[in-house]
Amino acid sequence: ALGRSGTRAPIGERMAEPTTSCILCGSAESQPYHEESGYRYVRCRACRFVFLHPRPSDEELHALYQAETGATFHHQAETAEAYEKRLEARWRYRLIQDALQATHRRALEIGCGAGYFLEHLARLGWDVTGCEAAQAYVKFAREKLKLDVQSQLSDCPGPYDAILHFNVLSHLPHPERDLQDLKERLVEG
């Protein structure tokens, strides 16, 4: 496995016992979990949350999302996959539709990608906003799907009847703080 510097780490060092606190519960007890593309993931022994160790800075995360999206996201490929993405959006909606019993139907999706789930909610009459770190996705969602997608959570003040996120928790730099911030954006009740 390659280290973050691009050099191959000796086998004994690849999955060395981590010495960091869990970013979710604060426990100092964690164990090696997975290594991919030079990044190491650990699992907290207390709450079983899996997180990246060492954690990239906010600046490194931002650069990573831009680079990965640029390398994997092409407008032609996204258009070709649109049918599949829309099927996935309908499937996700079916999973959570019973929990979405809001009167005003205003939703925020964190990590909305290209915006297909938001597009589905909008077709169902929801007033939708998305937040996405990858600029290529933000641009696609705004220009092609005509959605309100922001790159900064501070630009999504709320209040919202529903805040949704799929496969995002492990990407949040400070999950406990970030979830509390999202909770404050919800309509009371």
Coordinates of N, CA and C in Angstrom, one line a residue:
A1 N 0.8 -1.2 0.0 CA 0.0 0.0 0.0 C 0.9 1.2 0.0
L2 N 0.4 2.2 -0.7 CA 1.2 3.5 -0.8 C 0.8 4.4 0.4
G3 N 1.8 5.1 0.9 CA 1.5 6.1 1.9 C 1.0 7.3 1.3
R4 N 0.6 8.3 2.0 CA 0.0 9.5 1.5 C 1.1 10.3 0.7
S5 N 2.4 10.0 1.0 CA 3.4 10.7 0.2 C 3.7 10.0 -1.1
G6 N 3.0 8.8 -1.4 CA 3.2 8.1 -2.6 C 4.2 7.1 -2.6
T7 N 4.9 6.9 -1.4 CA 5.9 5.9 -1.3 C 5.3 4.7 -0.6
R8 N 5.9 3.5 -0.9 CA 5.3 2.3 -0.3 C 5.9 2.2 1.1
A9 N 4.9 2.0 2.1 CA 5.3 1.9 3.5 C 5.6 0.4 3.8
P10 N 6.6 0.2 4.6 CA 7.0 -1.2 5.0 C 5.7 -1.9 5.6
I11 N 5.6 -3.2 5.4 CA 4.4 -4.0 5.8 C 4.1 -3.7 7.2
G12 N 5.1 -3.7 8.1 CA 4.8 -3.6 9.5 C 4.2 -2.2 9.9
E13 N 4.5 -1.2 9.0 CA 4.0 0.1 9.3 C 2.7 0.4 8.6
R14 N 2.2 -0.4 7.7 CA 1.0 -0.1 6.9 C -0.2 0.0 7.8
M15 N -0.4 -0.9 8.7 CA -1.6 -0.9 9.5 C -1.2 -0.8 11.0
A16 N -0.3 0.1 11.3 CA 0.2 0.2 12.7 C -1.0 0.6 13.6
E17 N -0.9 0.2 14.8 CA -2.0 0.5 15.8 C -2.1 2.0 15.9
P18 N -3.3 2.5 15.6 CA -3.6 4.0 15.6 C -3.5 4.5 17.1
T19 N -3.2 5.8 17.1 CA -3.0 6.4 18.4 C -3.9 7.7 18.4
T20 N -5.1 7.6 18.0 CA -6.0 8.8 17.9 C -7.3 8.5 18.6
S21 N -8.0 9.6 19.0 CA -9.3 9.5 19.6 C -10.3 9.4 18.5
C22 N -11.4 8.7 18.8 CA -12.5 8.6 17.9 C -13.1 10.0 17.7
I23 N -13.4 10.3 16.4 CA -14.0 11.6 16.1 C -15.5 11.7 16.4
L24 N -16.1 10.5 16.8 CA -17.5 10.5 17.1 C -17.7 10.5 18.6
C25 N -17.1 9.5 19.3 CA -17.3 9.4 20.7 C -16.2 9.8 21.6
G26 N -15.0 10.0 21.0 CA -13.8 10.4 21.8 C -13.0 9.3 22.4
S27 N -13.4 8.1 22.3 CA -12.6 7.0 22.8 C -11.2 6.9 22.2
A28 N -10.2 6.6 23.0 CA -8.9 6.5 22.6 C -8.6 5.0 22.1
E29 N -9.6 4.2 22.1 CA -9.4 2.8 21.8 C -9.9 2.6 20.3
S30 N -8.9 2.3 19.4 CA -9.3 2.0 18.0 C -8.4 0.9 17.5
Q31 N -8.8 0.4 16.4 CA -8.1 -0.7 15.8 C -8.0 -0.5 14.2
P32 N -7.0 -1.0 13.6 CA -6.9 -0.9 12.1 C -8.1 -1.6 11.5
Y33 N -8.6 -1.0 10.5 CA -9.8 -1.5 9.8 C -9.6 -1.8 8.3
H34 N -9.0 -0.8 7.6 CA -8.9 -0.9 6.1 C -7.9 0.1 5.6
E35 N -7.2 -0.3 4.5 CA -6.3 0.7 3.9 C -6.6 0.7 2.4
E36 N -6.7 1.9 1.9 CA -7.0 2.0 0.5 C -6.4 3.3 -0.1
S37 N -5.7 3.1 -1.2 CA -5.1 4.3 -1.9 C -4.2 5.1 -1.0
G38 N -3.5 4.4 -0.1 CA -2.6 5.1 0.8 C -3.3 5.7 2.0
Y39 N -4.5 5.5 2.2 CA -5.2 6.1 3.4 C -5.6 4.9 4.3
R40 N -5.5 5.2 5.6 CA -5.8 4.2 6.6 C -7.0 4.5 7.3
Y41 N -7.9 3.5 7.5 CA -9.1 3.7 8.2 C -9.0 2.8 9.5
V42 N -9.5 3.4 10.6 CA -9.6 2.7 11.8 C -11.0 2.6 12.3
R43 N -11.3 1.6 13.2 CA -12.6 1.4 13.8 C -12.5 1.6 15.3
C44 N -13.3 2.5 15.8 CA -13.4 2.7 17.2 C -13.9 1.5 17.9
R45 N -13.2 1.0 19.0 CA -13.6 -0.2 19.7 C -14.8 0.1 20.6
A46 N -15.1 1.4 20.9 CA -16.2 1.7 21.8 C -17.5 1.8 21.0
C47 N -17.5 2.6 19.9 CA -18.8 2.9 19.2 C -18.8 2.2 17.8
R48 N -17.6 1.7 17.4 CA -17.5 1.0 16.1 C -17.5 1.9 14.9
F49 N -17.5 3.2 15.1 CA -17.4 4.1 14.0 C -16.1 4.0 13.2
V50 N -16.1 4.0 11.9 CA -14.9 3.9 11.1 C -14.5 5.2 10.6
F51 N -13.3 5.6 10.8 CA -12.8 6.9 10.3 C -11.4 6.9 9.8
L52 N -11.0 7.9 9.0 CA -9.7 8.0 8.4 C -8.7 8.5 9.5
H53 N -7.5 7.8 9.5 CA -6.5 8.2 10.4 C -5.2 8.2 9.7
P54 N -4.4 9.3 9.6 CA -4.7 10.6 10.2 C -5.7 11.3 9.4
R55 N -6.5 12.2 10.1 CA -7.5 12.9 9.4 C -6.9 14.0 8.6
P56 N -7.3 14.2 7.3 CA -6.8 15.3 6.5 C -7.4 16.6 7.1
S57 N -6.6 17.7 6.8 CA -7.1 19.0 7.2 C -8.3 19.4 6.3
D58 N -9.1 20.4 6.7 CA -10.2 20.8 5.9 C -9.7 21.2 4.5
E59 N -8.6 21.8 4.4 CA -8.0 22.2 3.1 C -7.7 21.0 2.2
E60 N -7.1 20.0 2.9 CA -6.7 18.7 2.2 C -8.0 18.0 1.7
L61 N -9.1 18.0 2.5 CA -10.3 17.3 2.1 C -10.9 18.1 0.9
H62 N -10.9 19.4 1.0 CA -11.5 20.1 -0.1 C -10.8 19.8 -1.4
A63 N -9.4 19.8 -1.4 CA -8.6 19.5 -2.6 C -8.9 18.1 -3.0
L64 N -9.0 17.2 -2.1 CA -9.3 15.8 -2.5 C -10.6 15.6 -3.2
Y65 N -11.6 16.2 -2.7 CA -13.0 16.1 -3.4 C -12.9 16.7 -4.8
Q66 N -12.2 17.8 -4.9 CA -12.2 18.4 -6.3 C -11.4 17.5 -7.2
A67 N -10.3 17.0 -6.8 CA -9.4 16.1 -7.6 C -10.2 14.8 -8.0
E68 N -10.8 14.2 -7.0 CA -11.5 12.9 -7.2 C -12.7 13.1 -8.2
T69 N -13.4 14.2 -7.9 CA -14.6 14.4 -8.8 C -14.1 14.8 -10.2
G70 N -13.1 15.6 -10.3 CA -12.6 15.9 -11.6 C -12.1 14.7 -12.4
A71 N -11.5 13.7 -11.7 CA -11.0 12.5 -12.3 C -12.1 11.5 -12.7
T72 N -13.2 11.5 -11.9 CA -14.2 10.5 -12.1 C -15.5 11.0 -12.7
F73 N -15.7 12.3 -12.7 CA -17.0 12.8 -13.1 C -16.9 13.5 -14.5
H74 N -17.6 13.0 -15.4 CA -17.6 13.7 -16.7 C -19.0 13.9 -17.1
H75 N -19.4 15.0 -17.7 CA -20.8 15.3 -18.0 C -21.4 14.2 -18.9
Q76 N -20.6 13.7 -19.9 CA -21.2 12.7 -20.7 C -21.5 11.4 -20.0
A77 N -20.5 11.0 -19.1 CA -20.7 9.8 -18.3 C -21.9 10.0 -17.3
E78 N -22.0 11.2 -16.7 CA -23.1 11.4 -15.8 C -24.4 11.4 -16.5
T79 N -24.5 11.9 -17.7 CA -25.7 11.8 -18.5 C -26.1 10.4 -18.9
A80 N -25.0 9.6 -19.3 CA -25.3 8.2 -19.6 C -25.8 7.4 -18.4
E81 N -25.3 7.8 -17.2 CA -25.7 7.1 -16.0 C -27.0 7.8 -15.3
A82 N -27.6 8.7 -15.9 CA -28.7 9.5 -15.3 C -29.8 8.5 -15.0
Y83 N -30.1 7.6 -15.9 CA -31.2 6.7 -15.7 C -31.0 5.9 -14.4
E84 N -29.8 5.3 -14.2 CA -29.4 4.6 -13.0 C -29.5 5.4 -11.8
K85 N -29.0 6.7 -11.9 CA -29.0 7.6 -10.7 C -30.4 7.9 -10.3
R86 N -31.3 8.1 -11.3 CA -32.7 8.4 -11.0 C -33.4 7.2 -10.3
L87 N -33.1 6.0 -10.8 CA -33.6 4.8 -10.1 C -33.1 4.7 -8.7
E88 N -31.9 5.0 -8.5 CA -31.3 5.0 -7.1 C -32.0 6.0 -6.2
A89 N -32.3 7.2 -6.8 CA -33.0 8.2 -6.0 C -34.4 7.8 -5.6
R90 N -35.1 7.1 -6.5 CA -36.4 6.6 -6.2 C -36.3 5.5 -5.1
W91 N -35.3 4.7 -5.2 CA -35.1 3.6 -4.2 C -34.9 4.2 -2.8
R92 N -34.0 5.2 -2.8 CA -33.7 5.9 -1.5 C -34.9 6.5 -1.0
Y93 N -35.7 7.2 -1.8 CA -37.0 7.8 -1.3 C -37.9 6.7 -0.7
R94 N -38.0 5.6 -1.4 CA -38.9 4.6 -0.8 C -38.4 4.1 0.6
L95 N -37.1 4.1 0.8 CA -36.6 3.7 2.1 C -37.0 4.6 3.2
I96 N -37.1 5.9 2.9 CA -37.3 6.9 4.0 C -38.7 7.6 3.9
Q97 N -39.5 7.3 2.9 CA -40.7 8.1 2.7 C -41.6 8.2 3.9
D98 N -41.7 7.1 4.7 CA -42.6 7.1 5.8 C -42.1 8.1 6.9
A99 N -40.8 8.4 6.9 CA -40.3 9.3 7.9 C -40.4 10.8 7.4
L100 N -40.8 11.0 6.2 CA -40.9 12.3 5.6 C -42.3 12.8 5.6
Q101 N -42.9 13.1 6.7 CA -44.3 13.5 6.9 C -44.4 15.0 7.2
A102 N -43.5 15.8 6.6 CA -43.5 17.2 6.9 C -44.6 17.9 6.3
T103 N -45.1 19.0 6.9 CA -46.2 19.8 6.3 C -45.7 20.7 5.2
H104 N -44.6 21.4 5.5 CA -44.1 22.4 4.5 C -43.2 21.8 3.5
R105 N -42.6 20.7 3.7 CA -41.8 19.9 2.8 C -40.6 20.7 2.2
R106 N -39.8 21.1 3.2 CA -38.5 21.8 2.8 C -37.4 20.9 3.2
A107 N -36.5 20.5 2.3 CA -35.4 19.5 2.6 C -34.1 20.0 2.2
L108 N -33.1 19.6 3.0 CA -31.7 19.9 2.7 C -31.0 18.5 2.6
E109 N -30.2 18.3 1.5 CA -29.4 17.1 1.4 C -27.9 17.5 1.5
I110 N -27.2 16.8 2.5 CA -25.8 17.1 2.7 C -25.1 16.0 1.8
G111 N -24.1 16.4 1.1 CA -23.4 15.5 0.2 C -24.3 15.0 -0.9
C112 N -24.9 16.0 -1.6 CA -25.9 15.6 -2.6 C -25.4 15.2 -3.9
G113 N -24.1 15.2 -4.1 CA -23.5 14.7 -5.4 C -24.0 15.6 -6.5
A114 N -24.4 14.9 -7.6 CA -24.9 15.6 -8.8 C -26.4 16.1 -8.6
G115 N -27.1 15.6 -7.6 CA -28.4 16.2 -7.3 C -29.6 15.3 -7.6
Y116 N -29.4 14.1 -8.0 CA -30.5 13.3 -8.5 C -31.6 13.0 -7.4
F117 N -31.1 12.8 -6.2 CA -32.1 12.6 -5.1 C -32.9 13.9 -4.9
L118 N -32.3 15.0 -4.9 CA -33.0 16.3 -4.8 C -34.0 16.5 -5.9
E119 N -33.5 16.2 -7.1 CA -34.4 16.3 -8.3 C -35.7 15.5 -8.0
H120 N -35.5 14.3 -7.5 CA -36.7 13.4 -7.3 C -37.6 14.0 -6.2
L121 N -37.0 14.5 -5.1 CA -37.9 15.2 -4.1 C -38.6 16.4 -4.7
A122 N -37.9 17.2 -5.5 CA -38.5 18.4 -6.1 C -39.7 18.0 -7.0
R123 N -39.6 16.9 -7.7 CA -40.7 16.4 -8.5 C -41.9 16.0 -7.7
L124 N -41.6 15.6 -6.4 CA -42.7 15.2 -5.5 C -43.2 16.4 -4.7
G125 N -42.8 17.6 -5.1 CA -43.3 18.9 -4.5 C -42.5 19.4 -3.4
W126 N -41.3 18.9 -3.1 CA -40.5 19.4 -2.0 C -39.7 20.7 -2.5
D127 N -39.5 21.6 -1.6 CA -38.6 22.7 -1.8 C -37.2 22.2 -1.4
V128 N -36.3 22.1 -2.3 CA -35.0 21.4 -2.0 C -33.8 22.3 -2.1
T129 N -32.8 22.0 -1.2 CA -31.5 22.6 -1.2 C -30.5 21.5 -1.0
G130 N -29.4 21.7 -1.7 CA -28.3 20.7 -1.5 C -27.0 21.4 -1.1
C131 N -26.2 20.6 -0.5 CA -24.8 21.1 -0.1 C -23.8 20.0 -0.6
E132 N -22.9 20.4 -1.4 CA -21.9 19.5 -1.9 C -20.5 20.1 -2.0
A133 N -19.5 19.4 -1.6 CA -18.1 19.9 -1.6 C -17.5 19.9 -3.0
A134 N -17.9 19.0 -3.8 CA -17.2 18.9 -5.2 C -17.8 19.9 -6.2
Q135 N -17.0 20.8 -6.6 CA -17.5 21.9 -7.5 C -18.1 21.3 -8.8
A136 N -17.6 20.3 -9.4 CA -18.1 19.7 -10.6 C -19.6 19.3 -10.4
Y137 N -19.9 18.7 -9.3 CA -21.2 18.3 -9.0 C -22.1 19.5 -8.7
V138 N -21.6 20.5 -8.0 CA -22.4 21.7 -7.8 C -22.8 22.3 -9.1
K139 N -21.8 22.4 -10.0 CA -22.1 23.0 -11.3 C -23.1 22.2 -12.1
F140 N -23.0 20.9 -12.1 CA -23.9 20.0 -12.8 C -25.3 20.2 -12.3
A141 N -25.5 20.1 -10.9 CA -26.8 20.2 -10.3 C -27.4 21.6 -10.6
R142 N -26.7 22.6 -10.5 CA -27.2 23.9 -10.8 C -27.6 24.1 -12.3
E143 N -26.7 23.8 -13.2 CA -26.9 24.1 -14.6 C -27.7 23.1 -15.3
K144 N -27.6 21.8 -15.0 CA -28.3 20.8 -15.8 C -29.6 20.4 -15.1
L145 N -29.6 20.3 -13.8 CA -30.9 20.0 -13.1 C -31.6 21.1 -12.5
K146 N -31.0 22.3 -12.6 CA -31.7 23.6 -12.1 C -32.0 23.5 -10.6
L147 N -31.1 23.0 -9.8 CA -31.3 22.9 -8.4 C -30.5 23.9 -7.6
D148 N -31.0 24.2 -6.4 CA -30.3 25.1 -5.5 C -29.3 24.3 -4.7
V149 N -28.0 24.2 -5.2 CA -27.0 23.5 -4.5 C -25.8 24.4 -4.2
Q150 N -25.4 24.4 -2.9 CA -24.4 25.3 -2.4 C -23.1 24.4 -2.1
S151 N -22.0 25.1 -2.1 CA -20.8 24.4 -1.7 C -20.4 24.5 -0.3
Q152 N -21.1 25.4 0.4 CA -20.8 25.7 1.8 C -22.1 25.5 2.6
L153 N -22.0 24.8 3.7 CA -23.2 24.6 4.6 C -23.7 26.0 5.1
S154 N -22.8 26.9 5.3 CA -23.2 28.2 5.8 C -24.2 28.9 4.9
D155 N -24.2 28.5 3.6 CA -25.1 29.1 2.6 C -26.5 28.4 2.6
C156 N -26.7 27.5 3.6 CA -27.9 26.7 3.7 C -28.5 26.9 5.1
P157 N -29.0 28.1 5.4 CA -29.4 28.4 6.7 C -30.7 27.7 7.3
G158 N -31.6 27.3 6.4 CA -32.8 26.7 6.9 C -33.8 27.7 7.3
P159 N -34.8 27.3 8.0 CA -35.0 26.0 8.6 C -35.5 25.0 7.6
Y160 N -35.3 23.7 7.9 CA -35.7 22.6 7.0 C -36.6 21.6 7.8
D161 N -37.5 21.0 7.1 CA -38.4 20.0 7.7 C -37.6 18.7 7.7
A162 N -36.7 18.5 6.8 CA -35.9 17.3 6.7 C -34.5 17.6 6.3
I163 N -33.5 17.0 7.0 CA -32.1 17.1 6.5 C -31.7 15.7 6.3
L164 N -31.2 15.4 5.1 CA -30.8 14.1 4.7 C -29.4 14.0 4.3
H165 N -28.8 12.8 4.6 CA -27.4 12.6 4.1 C -27.3 11.0 4.0
F166 N -26.7 10.6 2.9 CA -26.5 9.2 2.6 C -25.0 9.0 2.4
N167 N -24.4 8.1 3.2 CA -23.0 7.8 3.2 C -22.1 9.0 3.3
V168 N -22.5 9.9 4.3 CA -21.8 11.2 4.5 C -21.1 11.2 5.8
L169 N -21.7 10.6 6.8 CA -21.2 10.7 8.2 C -19.7 10.6 8.3
S170 N -19.1 9.6 7.7 CA -17.7 9.4 7.8 C -16.9 10.4 7.1
H171 N -17.5 11.3 6.3 CA -16.8 12.3 5.6 C -16.8 13.6 6.4
L172 N -17.6 13.7 7.4 CA -17.7 15.0 8.1 C -16.5 15.1 9.0
P173 N -15.8 16.3 8.9 CA -14.6 16.5 9.7 C -14.8 16.4 11.2
H174 N -16.0 16.9 11.7 CA -16.3 16.9 13.1 C -17.7 16.4 13.3
P175 N -18.0 15.1 13.2 CA -19.4 14.7 13.1 C -20.3 15.1 14.2
E176 N -19.8 15.1 15.5 CA -20.7 15.5 16.6 C -21.1 17.0 16.5
R177 N -20.1 17.8 16.2 CA -20.4 19.3 16.0 C -21.2 19.5 14.8
D178 N -20.9 18.8 13.7 CA -21.7 19.0 12.5 C -23.1 18.6 12.6
L179 N -23.3 17.4 13.3 CA -24.7 17.0 13.4 C -25.5 17.9 14.3
Q180 N -24.9 18.5 15.3 CA -25.5 19.5 16.2 C -25.9 20.7 15.4
D181 N -25.0 21.1 14.5 CA -25.3 22.3 13.6 C -26.5 22.0 12.7
L182 N -26.5 20.8 12.2 CA -27.6 20.4 11.3 C -28.9 20.4 12.1
K183 N -28.9 19.8 13.3 CA -30.1 19.8 14.1 C -30.7 21.2 14.4
E184 N -29.8 22.2 14.5 CA -30.3 23.5 14.7 C -30.9 24.1 13.5
R185 N -30.7 23.5 12.3 CA -31.3 24.0 11.1 C -32.7 23.4 10.8
L186 N -33.1 22.4 11.7 CA -34.4 21.8 11.5 C -35.5 22.7 12.1
V187 N -36.7 22.5 11.5 CA -37.9 23.2 12.1 C -38.2 22.5 13.4
E188 N -38.5 23.3 14.4 CA -38.8 22.8 15.7 C -40.1 21.9 15.7
G189 N -40.0 20.8 16.5 CA -41.2 19.9 16.5 C -40.9 18.7 15.9

